[in-house]
């Protein structure tokens, strides 16, 4: 059974634990009725990489993940996805480094809104295996790296013909132009959320910048004050030195005058 352990992340999140193994959860929804400590219904991103599957099932992964938009099951030993739960809101599915060789028709039924699918490193040998993906009308990006099907003649051209809705195959479009970072990443949050995050970041960055400027101004003022104090001290010290020099000069003049008077006094005594 999977149990949710919340984290202290600003955007929320935590871990799902199964048999003592921690499986990362990037984000959960802001539904106030869904408590992350007791429910998985609000989880939006789930990474179960390297977790063990048994007979094509990952224990605890059920259709209770109603808000799930991103699921990663890399290298979990899957030979089929026929036991994948129904995930209506799923947008990106990572299935690379497994042993999947077919049954892709279930994706249209269980993940009808899928936009990005990664099947790299699986046992997909021919185009007929991926033909059921036609029914995924929203599919935008497909990855088949390290699958035998990529060795077929005119592989890219034929895949684009077979799946006209796909814009990027293995990270490149029909004209061999690399996909933008957002499309390579696959899962992209809603524009409203991105805008909110950018606004929050900009506000925070501006706040930090203002605080740094204030600190610099305060430091500058302190340096000016200390500089003036040092100048005053130097001036005061210079004044003391000048006074001492004047006293020394006056003392020397008095001594010189005394020496001049002493011979005169001796001459008067001789007379």
mmCIF file of C-alpha atoms in Angstrom:
data_model
loop_
_atom_site.group_PDB
_atom_site.id
_atom_site.type_symbol
_atom_site.label_atom_id
_atom_site.label_comp_id
_atom_site.label_asym_id
_atom_site.label_seq_id
_atom_site.Cartn_x
_atom_site.Cartn_y
_atom_site.Cartn_z
ATOM 1 C CA UNK A 1 0.000 0.000 0.000
ATOM 2 C CA UNK A 2 1.215 3.500 -0.833
ATOM 3 C CA UNK A 3 1.184 6.057 1.990
ATOM 4 C CA UNK A 4 1.707 9.778 1.462
ATOM 5 C CA UNK A 5 4.383 11.682 3.415
ATOM 6 C CA UNK A 6 4.162 15.481 2.935
ATOM 7 C CA UNK A 7 7.217 17.679 2.394
ATOM 8 C CA UNK A 8 7.880 21.306 3.318
ATOM 9 C CA UNK A 9 8.128 22.435 -0.324
ATOM 10 C CA UNK A 10 6.680 25.892 -1.084
ATOM 11 C CA UNK A 11 4.417 24.404 -3.752
ATOM 12 C CA UNK A 12 3.574 21.329 -1.754
ATOM 13 C CA UNK A 13 4.505 17.742 -2.393
ATOM 14 C CA UNK A 14 6.062 14.866 -0.554
ATOM 15 C CA UNK A 15 6.739 11.182 -0.948
ATOM 16 C CA UNK A 16 4.805 8.011 -1.475
ATOM 17 C CA UNK A 17 6.249 5.078 0.398
ATOM 18 C CA UNK A 18 5.784 1.469 -0.676
ATOM 19 C CA UNK A 19 7.507 -1.353 1.190
ATOM 20 C CA UNK A 20 9.986 1.053 2.724
ATOM 21 C CA UNK A 21 10.904 2.569 -0.657
ATOM 22 C CA UNK A 22 10.441 6.308 -1.110
ATOM 23 C CA UNK A 23 8.853 7.385 -4.394
ATOM 24 C CA UNK A 24 8.963 11.090 -5.112
ATOM 25 C CA UNK A 25 5.834 13.215 -5.557
ATOM 26 C CA UNK A 26 6.546 16.607 -7.063
ATOM 27 C CA UNK A 27 3.284 18.394 -6.479
ATOM 28 C CA UNK A 28 -0.240 17.993 -5.196
ATOM 29 C CA UNK A 29 -3.287 20.086 -5.987
ATOM 30 C CA UNK A 30 -4.588 22.987 -3.923
ATOM 31 C CA UNK A 31 -7.900 21.298 -3.175
ATOM 32 C CA UNK A 32 -8.559 22.311 0.467
ATOM 33 C CA UNK A 33 -10.711 19.243 1.019
ATOM 34 C CA UNK A 34 -7.901 16.875 0.117
ATOM 35 C CA UNK A 35 -5.375 16.284 2.878
ATOM 36 C CA UNK A 36 -1.943 15.139 1.602
ATOM 37 C CA UNK A 37 -1.350 13.219 4.800
ATOM 38 C CA UNK A 38 -4.373 10.959 4.333
ATOM 39 C CA UNK A 39 -5.234 10.865 0.622
ATOM 40 C CA UNK A 40 -3.662 10.421 -2.812
ATOM 41 C CA UNK A 41 -6.570 11.965 -4.683
ATOM 42 C CA UNK A 42 -4.841 15.364 -4.821
ATOM 43 C CA UNK A 43 -1.451 14.188 -6.139
ATOM 44 C CA UNK A 44 -0.607 15.797 -9.489
ATOM 45 C CA UNK A 45 2.913 14.513 -10.201
ATOM 46 C CA UNK A 46 4.130 11.077 -9.301
ATOM 47 C CA UNK A 47 7.552 9.494 -9.945
ATOM 48 C CA UNK A 48 7.824 5.765 -9.290
ATOM 49 C CA UNK A 49 11.084 5.137 -11.158
ATOM 50 C CA UNK A 50 12.840 1.877 -10.251
ATOM 51 C CA UNK A 51 9.940 0.696 -8.096
ATOM 52 C CA UNK A 52 9.150 -2.976 -8.649
ATOM 53 C CA UNK A 53 6.074 -4.022 -10.614
ATOM 54 C CA UNK A 54 4.443 -7.417 -10.141
ATOM 55 C CA UNK A 55 2.647 -8.979 -13.126
ATOM 56 C CA UNK A 56 2.343 -5.605 -14.796
ATOM 57 C CA UNK A 57 1.006 -3.870 -11.702
ATOM 58 C CA UNK A 58 2.519 -1.349 -9.319
ATOM 59 C CA UNK A 59 0.861 -1.966 -5.983
ATOM 60 C CA UNK A 60 -1.099 1.048 -4.785
ATOM 61 C CA UNK A 61 -1.214 2.801 -8.180
ATOM 62 C CA UNK A 62 -4.973 3.039 -8.717
ATOM 63 C CA UNK A 63 -7.571 5.260 -10.331
ATOM 64 C CA UNK A 64 -7.812 7.104 -6.987
ATOM 65 C CA UNK A 65 -5.130 9.426 -8.380
ATOM 66 C CA UNK A 66 -7.877 11.557 -9.889
ATOM 67 C CA UNK A 67 -5.767 14.718 -10.306
ATOM 68 C CA UNK A 68 -2.643 13.019 -11.652
ATOM 69 C CA UNK A 69 -1.145 14.824 -14.666
ATOM 70 C CA UNK A 70 2.384 13.415 -14.749
ATOM 71 C CA UNK A 71 3.370 9.800 -14.102
ATOM 72 C CA UNK A 72 6.862 8.356 -14.417
ATOM 73 C CA UNK A 73 7.442 4.602 -14.205
ATOM 74 C CA UNK A 74 10.930 4.278 -15.667
ATOM 75 C CA UNK A 75 12.625 0.900 -15.257
ATOM 76 C CA UNK A 76 9.943 -0.790 -13.175
ATOM 77 C CA UNK A 77 9.897 -4.043 -15.158
ATOM 78 C CA UNK A 78 6.624 -3.509 -17.056
ATOM 79 C CA UNK A 79 5.941 -5.918 -19.932
ATOM 80 C CA UNK A 80 2.453 -4.539 -20.555
ATOM 81 C CA UNK A 81 0.391 -1.484 -19.655
ATOM 82 C CA UNK A 82 -2.943 -3.298 -19.740
ATOM 83 C CA UNK A 83 -3.204 -2.942 -15.951
ATOM 84 C CA UNK A 84 -2.644 0.804 -15.979
ATOM 85 C CA UNK A 85 -5.419 2.506 -13.961
ATOM 86 C CA UNK A 86 -7.785 4.979 -15.583
ATOM 87 C CA UNK A 87 -6.176 8.439 -15.305
ATOM 88 C CA UNK A 88 -8.367 10.902 -17.167
ATOM 89 C CA UNK A 89 -6.248 13.981 -16.421
ATOM 90 C CA UNK A 90 -2.873 12.455 -17.236
ATOM 91 C CA UNK A 91 -0.880 14.601 -19.695
ATOM 92 C CA UNK A 92 2.545 13.024 -19.639
ATOM 93 C CA UNK A 93 3.494 9.371 -19.236
ATOM 94 C CA UNK A 94 7.098 8.145 -18.878
ATOM 95 C CA UNK A 95 7.442 4.432 -19.660
ATOM 96 C CA UNK A 96 11.056 4.236 -20.808
ATOM 97 C CA UNK A 97 13.464 1.394 -19.976
ATOM 98 C CA UNK A 98 10.772 -1.271 -19.581
ATOM 99 C CA UNK A 99 9.927 -4.357 -21.684
ATOM 100 C CA UNK A 100 6.678 -3.211 -23.282
ATOM 101 C CA UNK A 101 5.978 -4.774 -26.693
ATOM 102 C CA UNK A 102 2.307 -3.985 -27.277
ATOM 103 C CA UNK A 103 -1.130 -3.329 -25.759
ATOM 104 C CA UNK A 104 -0.851 0.405 -26.489
ATOM 105 C CA UNK A 105 -4.532 0.537 -27.437
ATOM 106 C CA UNK A 106 -5.429 0.789 -23.730
ATOM 107 C CA UNK A 107 -3.922 4.286 -23.556
ATOM 108 C CA UNK A 108 -6.779 5.868 -25.503
ATOM 109 C CA UNK A 109 -9.249 4.418 -23.045
ATOM 110 C CA UNK A 110 -7.356 5.004 -19.810
ATOM 111 C CA UNK A 111 -5.416 8.198 -20.601
ATOM 112 C CA UNK A 112 -7.540 10.013 -23.205
ATOM 113 C CA UNK A 113 -5.905 13.411 -22.608
ATOM 114 C CA UNK A 114 -2.317 12.224 -22.945
ATOM 115 C CA UNK A 115 -0.052 14.757 -24.697
ATOM 116 C CA UNK A 116 3.446 13.366 -24.170
ATOM 117 C CA UNK A 117 4.449 9.709 -24.250
ATOM 118 C CA UNK A 118 7.937 8.300 -23.738
ATOM 119 C CA UNK A 119 8.422 4.669 -24.789
ATOM 120 C CA UNK A 120 12.208 4.780 -25.195
ATOM 121 C CA UNK A 121 14.120 1.599 -24.530
ATOM 122 C CA UNK A 122 11.167 -0.781 -24.919
ATOM 123 C CA UNK A 123 10.624 -3.786 -27.199
ATOM 124 C CA UNK A 124 8.685 -2.011 -29.937
ATOM 125 C CA UNK A 125 9.733 -3.494 -33.268
ATOM 126 C CA UNK A 126 7.272 -2.337 -35.926
ATOM 127 C CA UNK A 127 4.904 0.478 -36.834
ATOM 128 C CA UNK A 128 1.809 -1.631 -36.280
ATOM 129 C CA UNK A 129 2.600 -1.655 -32.553
ATOM 130 C CA UNK A 130 2.252 2.120 -32.286
ATOM 131 C CA UNK A 131 -0.700 2.394 -34.690
ATOM 132 C CA UNK A 132 -3.264 2.372 -31.809
ATOM 133 C CA UNK A 133 -1.814 5.717 -30.719
ATOM 134 C CA UNK A 134 -3.896 7.275 -33.521
ATOM 135 C CA UNK A 135 -6.768 7.387 -31.066
ATOM 136 C CA UNK A 136 -4.828 9.708 -28.773
ATOM 137 C CA UNK A 137 -6.015 12.890 -30.457
ATOM 138 C CA UNK A 138 -4.072 15.183 -28.104
ATOM 139 C CA UNK A 139 -0.747 13.367 -28.437
ATOM 140 C CA UNK A 140 1.860 15.985 -29.260
ATOM 141 C CA UNK A 141 5.198 14.359 -28.436
ATOM 142 C CA UNK A 142 6.358 10.749 -28.800
ATOM 143 C CA UNK A 143 9.758 9.263 -27.900
ATOM 144 C CA UNK A 144 10.916 5.888 -29.212
ATOM 145 C CA UNK A 145 14.668 6.132 -28.658
ATOM 146 C CA UNK A 146 16.466 2.782 -28.455
ATOM 147 C CA UNK A 147 13.485 0.829 -29.773
ATOM 148 C CA UNK A 148 14.015 -1.525 -32.725
ATOM 149 C CA UNK A 149 11.360 0.310 -34.729
ATOM 150 C CA UNK A 150 13.759 3.240 -35.135
ATOM 151 C CA UNK A 151 15.949 1.059 -37.391
ATOM 152 C CA UNK A 152 13.247 0.753 -40.070
ATOM 153 C CA UNK A 153 13.681 2.551 -43.372
ATOM 154 C CA UNK A 154 12.048 5.976 -43.462
ATOM 155 C CA UNK A 155 11.163 5.497 -39.813
ATOM 156 C CA UNK A 156 10.514 9.154 -39.025
ATOM 157 C CA UNK A 157 8.579 9.874 -42.198
ATOM 158 C CA UNK A 158 6.338 6.852 -41.686
ATOM 159 C CA UNK A 159 5.636 7.625 -38.038
ATOM 160 C CA UNK A 160 4.569 11.178 -38.857
ATOM 161 C CA UNK A 161 2.268 9.806 -41.589
ATOM 162 C CA UNK A 162 0.827 7.207 -39.250
ATOM 163 C CA UNK A 163 0.324 9.670 -36.392
ATOM 164 C CA UNK A 164 -0.440 13.068 -37.955
ATOM 165 C CA UNK A 165 -1.319 14.628 -34.602
ATOM 166 C CA UNK A 166 2.251 14.117 -33.338
ATOM 167 C CA UNK A 167 4.376 17.263 -33.670
ATOM 168 C CA UNK A 168 7.649 15.967 -32.183
ATOM 169 C CA UNK A 169 9.216 12.542 -32.602
ATOM 170 C CA UNK A 170 12.275 11.791 -30.486
ATOM 171 C CA UNK A 171 12.613 15.488 -29.725
ATOM 172 C CA UNK A 172 12.438 16.791 -33.331
ATOM 173 C CA UNK A 173 9.647 17.906 -35.626
ATOM 174 C CA UNK A 174 9.017 16.923 -39.266
ATOM 175 C CA UNK A 175 11.648 19.406 -40.463
ATOM 176 C CA UNK A 176 14.233 18.033 -38.025
ATOM 177 C CA UNK A 177 13.978 21.136 -35.863
ATOM 178 C CA UNK A 178 14.555 20.498 -32.204
ATOM 179 C CA UNK A 179 11.580 20.881 -29.928
ATOM 180 C CA UNK A 180 11.561 23.837 -27.538
ATOM 181 C CA UNK A 181 12.633 23.011 -23.997
ATOM 182 C CA UNK A 182 9.060 23.073 -22.763
ATOM 183 C CA UNK A 183 8.069 20.393 -25.283
ATOM 184 C CA UNK A 184 11.152 18.278 -24.624
ATOM 185 C CA UNK A 185 10.326 18.415 -20.935
ATOM 186 C CA UNK A 186 6.888 17.193 -21.897
ATOM 187 C CA UNK A 187 4.824 18.193 -18.910
ATOM 188 C CA UNK A 188 4.079 21.908 -18.779
ATOM 189 C CA UNK A 189 1.858 23.489 -16.167
ATOM 190 C CA UNK A 190 -1.128 25.575 -17.146
ATOM 191 C CA UNK A 191 -0.340 29.068 -18.399
ATOM 192 C CA UNK A 192 -2.169 30.682 -15.485
ATOM 193 C CA UNK A 193 -0.024 28.792 -12.984
ATOM 194 C CA UNK A 194 3.138 29.677 -14.888
ATOM 195 C CA UNK A 195 2.139 33.346 -14.934
ATOM 196 C CA UNK A 196 1.434 33.261 -11.202
ATOM 197 C CA UNK A 197 4.781 31.621 -10.509
ATOM 198 C CA UNK A 198 6.590 34.162 -12.674
ATOM 199 C CA UNK A 199 4.801 37.031 -10.923
ATOM 200 C CA UNK A 200 5.664 35.596 -7.513
ATOM 201 C CA UNK A 201 9.280 35.144 -8.580
ATOM 202 C CA UNK A 202 9.459 38.672 -10.005
ATOM 203 C CA UNK A 203 7.987 40.129 -6.831
ATOM 204 C CA UNK A 204 10.397 38.167 -4.682
ATOM 205 C CA UNK A 205 13.366 39.079 -6.892
ATOM 206 C CA UNK A 206 12.364 42.751 -6.762
ATOM 207 C CA UNK A 207 12.017 42.575 -2.974
ATOM 208 C CA UNK A 208 15.472 41.018 -2.635
ATOM 209 C CA UNK A 209 16.935 43.609 -4.990
ATOM 210 C CA UNK A 210 15.355 46.479 -3.009
ATOM 211 C CA UNK A 211 16.671 45.059 0.251
ATOM 212 C CA UNK A 212 20.161 44.712 -1.239
ATOM 213 C CA UNK A 213 20.066 48.316 -2.442
ATOM 214 C CA UNK A 214 18.952 49.495 0.997
ATOM 215 C CA UNK A 215 21.766 47.520 2.613
ATOM 216 C CA UNK A 216 24.270 49.011 0.176
ATOM 217 C CA UNK A 217 22.987 52.517 0.889
ATOM 218 C CA UNK A 218 23.223 51.935 4.636
ATOM 219 C CA UNK A 219 26.740 50.573 4.247
ATOM 220 C CA UNK A 220 27.650 53.596 2.126
ATOM 221 C CA UNK A 221 26.291 55.969 4.752
ATOM 222 C CA UNK A 222 28.190 54.138 7.480
ATOM 223 C CA UNK A 223 31.371 54.342 5.417
ATOM 224 C CA UNK A 224 30.823 58.085 4.878
ATOM 225 C CA UNK A 225 30.272 58.651 8.594
ATOM 226 C CA UNK A 226 33.298 56.584 9.555
ATOM 227 C CA UNK A 227 35.329 58.394 6.901
ATOM 228 C CA UNK A 228 34.356 61.777 8.323
ATOM 229 C CA UNK A 229 35.178 60.587 11.823
ATOM 230 C CA UNK A 230 38.568 59.386 10.636
ATOM 231 C CA UNK A 231 39.200 62.739 8.953
ATOM 232 C CA UNK A 232 38.217 64.573 12.121
ATOM 233 C CA UNK A 233 40.510 62.344 14.152
ATOM 234 C CA UNK A 234 43.325 62.882 11.666
ATOM 235 C CA UNK A 235 42.715 66.611 11.765
ATOM 236 C CA UNK A 236 42.689 66.568 15.536
ATOM 237 C CA UNK A 237 45.881 64.541 15.613
ATOM 238 C CA UNK A 238 47.501 66.874 13.082
ATOM 239 C CA UNK A 239 46.555 69.795 15.324
ATOM 240 C CA UNK A 240 48.171 68.121 18.286
ATOM 241 C CA UNK A 241 51.330 67.489 16.262
ATOM 242 C CA UNK A 242 51.400 71.114 15.125
ATOM 243 C CA UNK A 243 51.002 72.338 18.720
ATOM 244 C CA UNK A 244 53.828 70.087 19.863
ATOM 245 C CA UNK A 245 56.046 71.305 17.038
ATOM 246 C CA UNK A 246 55.270 74.931 17.943
ATOM 247 C CA UNK A 247 56.103 74.253 21.593
ATOM 248 C CA UNK A 248 59.371 72.588 20.593
ATOM 249 C CA UNK A 249 60.303 75.509 18.330
ATOM 250 C CA UNK A 250 59.475 78.001 21.090
ATOM 251 C CA UNK A 251 61.599 76.010 23.567
ATOM 252 C CA UNK A 252 64.526 75.980 21.144
ATOM 253 C CA UNK A 253 64.282 79.744 20.640
ATOM 254 C CA UNK A 254 64.268 80.361 24.407
ATOM 255 C CA UNK A 255 67.333 78.111 24.832
ATOM 256 C CA UNK A 256 69.130 79.962 22.058
ATOM 257 C CA UNK A 257 68.381 83.341 23.623
ATOM 258 C CA UNK A 258 69.599 82.101 27.024
ATOM 259 C CA UNK A 259 72.897 80.926 25.485
ATOM 260 C CA UNK A 260 73.350 84.311 23.856
ATOM 261 C CA UNK A 261 72.809 86.157 27.150
ATOM 262 C CA UNK A 262 75.220 84.010 29.164
ATOM 263 C CA UNK A 263 78.437 85.231 27.388
ATOM 264 C CA UNK A 264 77.278 88.832 27.765
ATOM 265 C CA UNK A 265 76.751 88.347 31.466
ATOM 266 C CA UNK A 266 80.260 86.897 31.830
ATOM 267 C CA UNK A 267 81.757 89.895 29.997
ATOM 268 C CA UNK A 268 80.067 92.315 32.376
ATOM 269 C CA UNK A 269 81.493 90.468 35.405
ATOM 270 C CA UNK A 270 85.047 90.713 34.008
ATOM 271 C CA UNK A 271 84.719 94.493 33.730
#
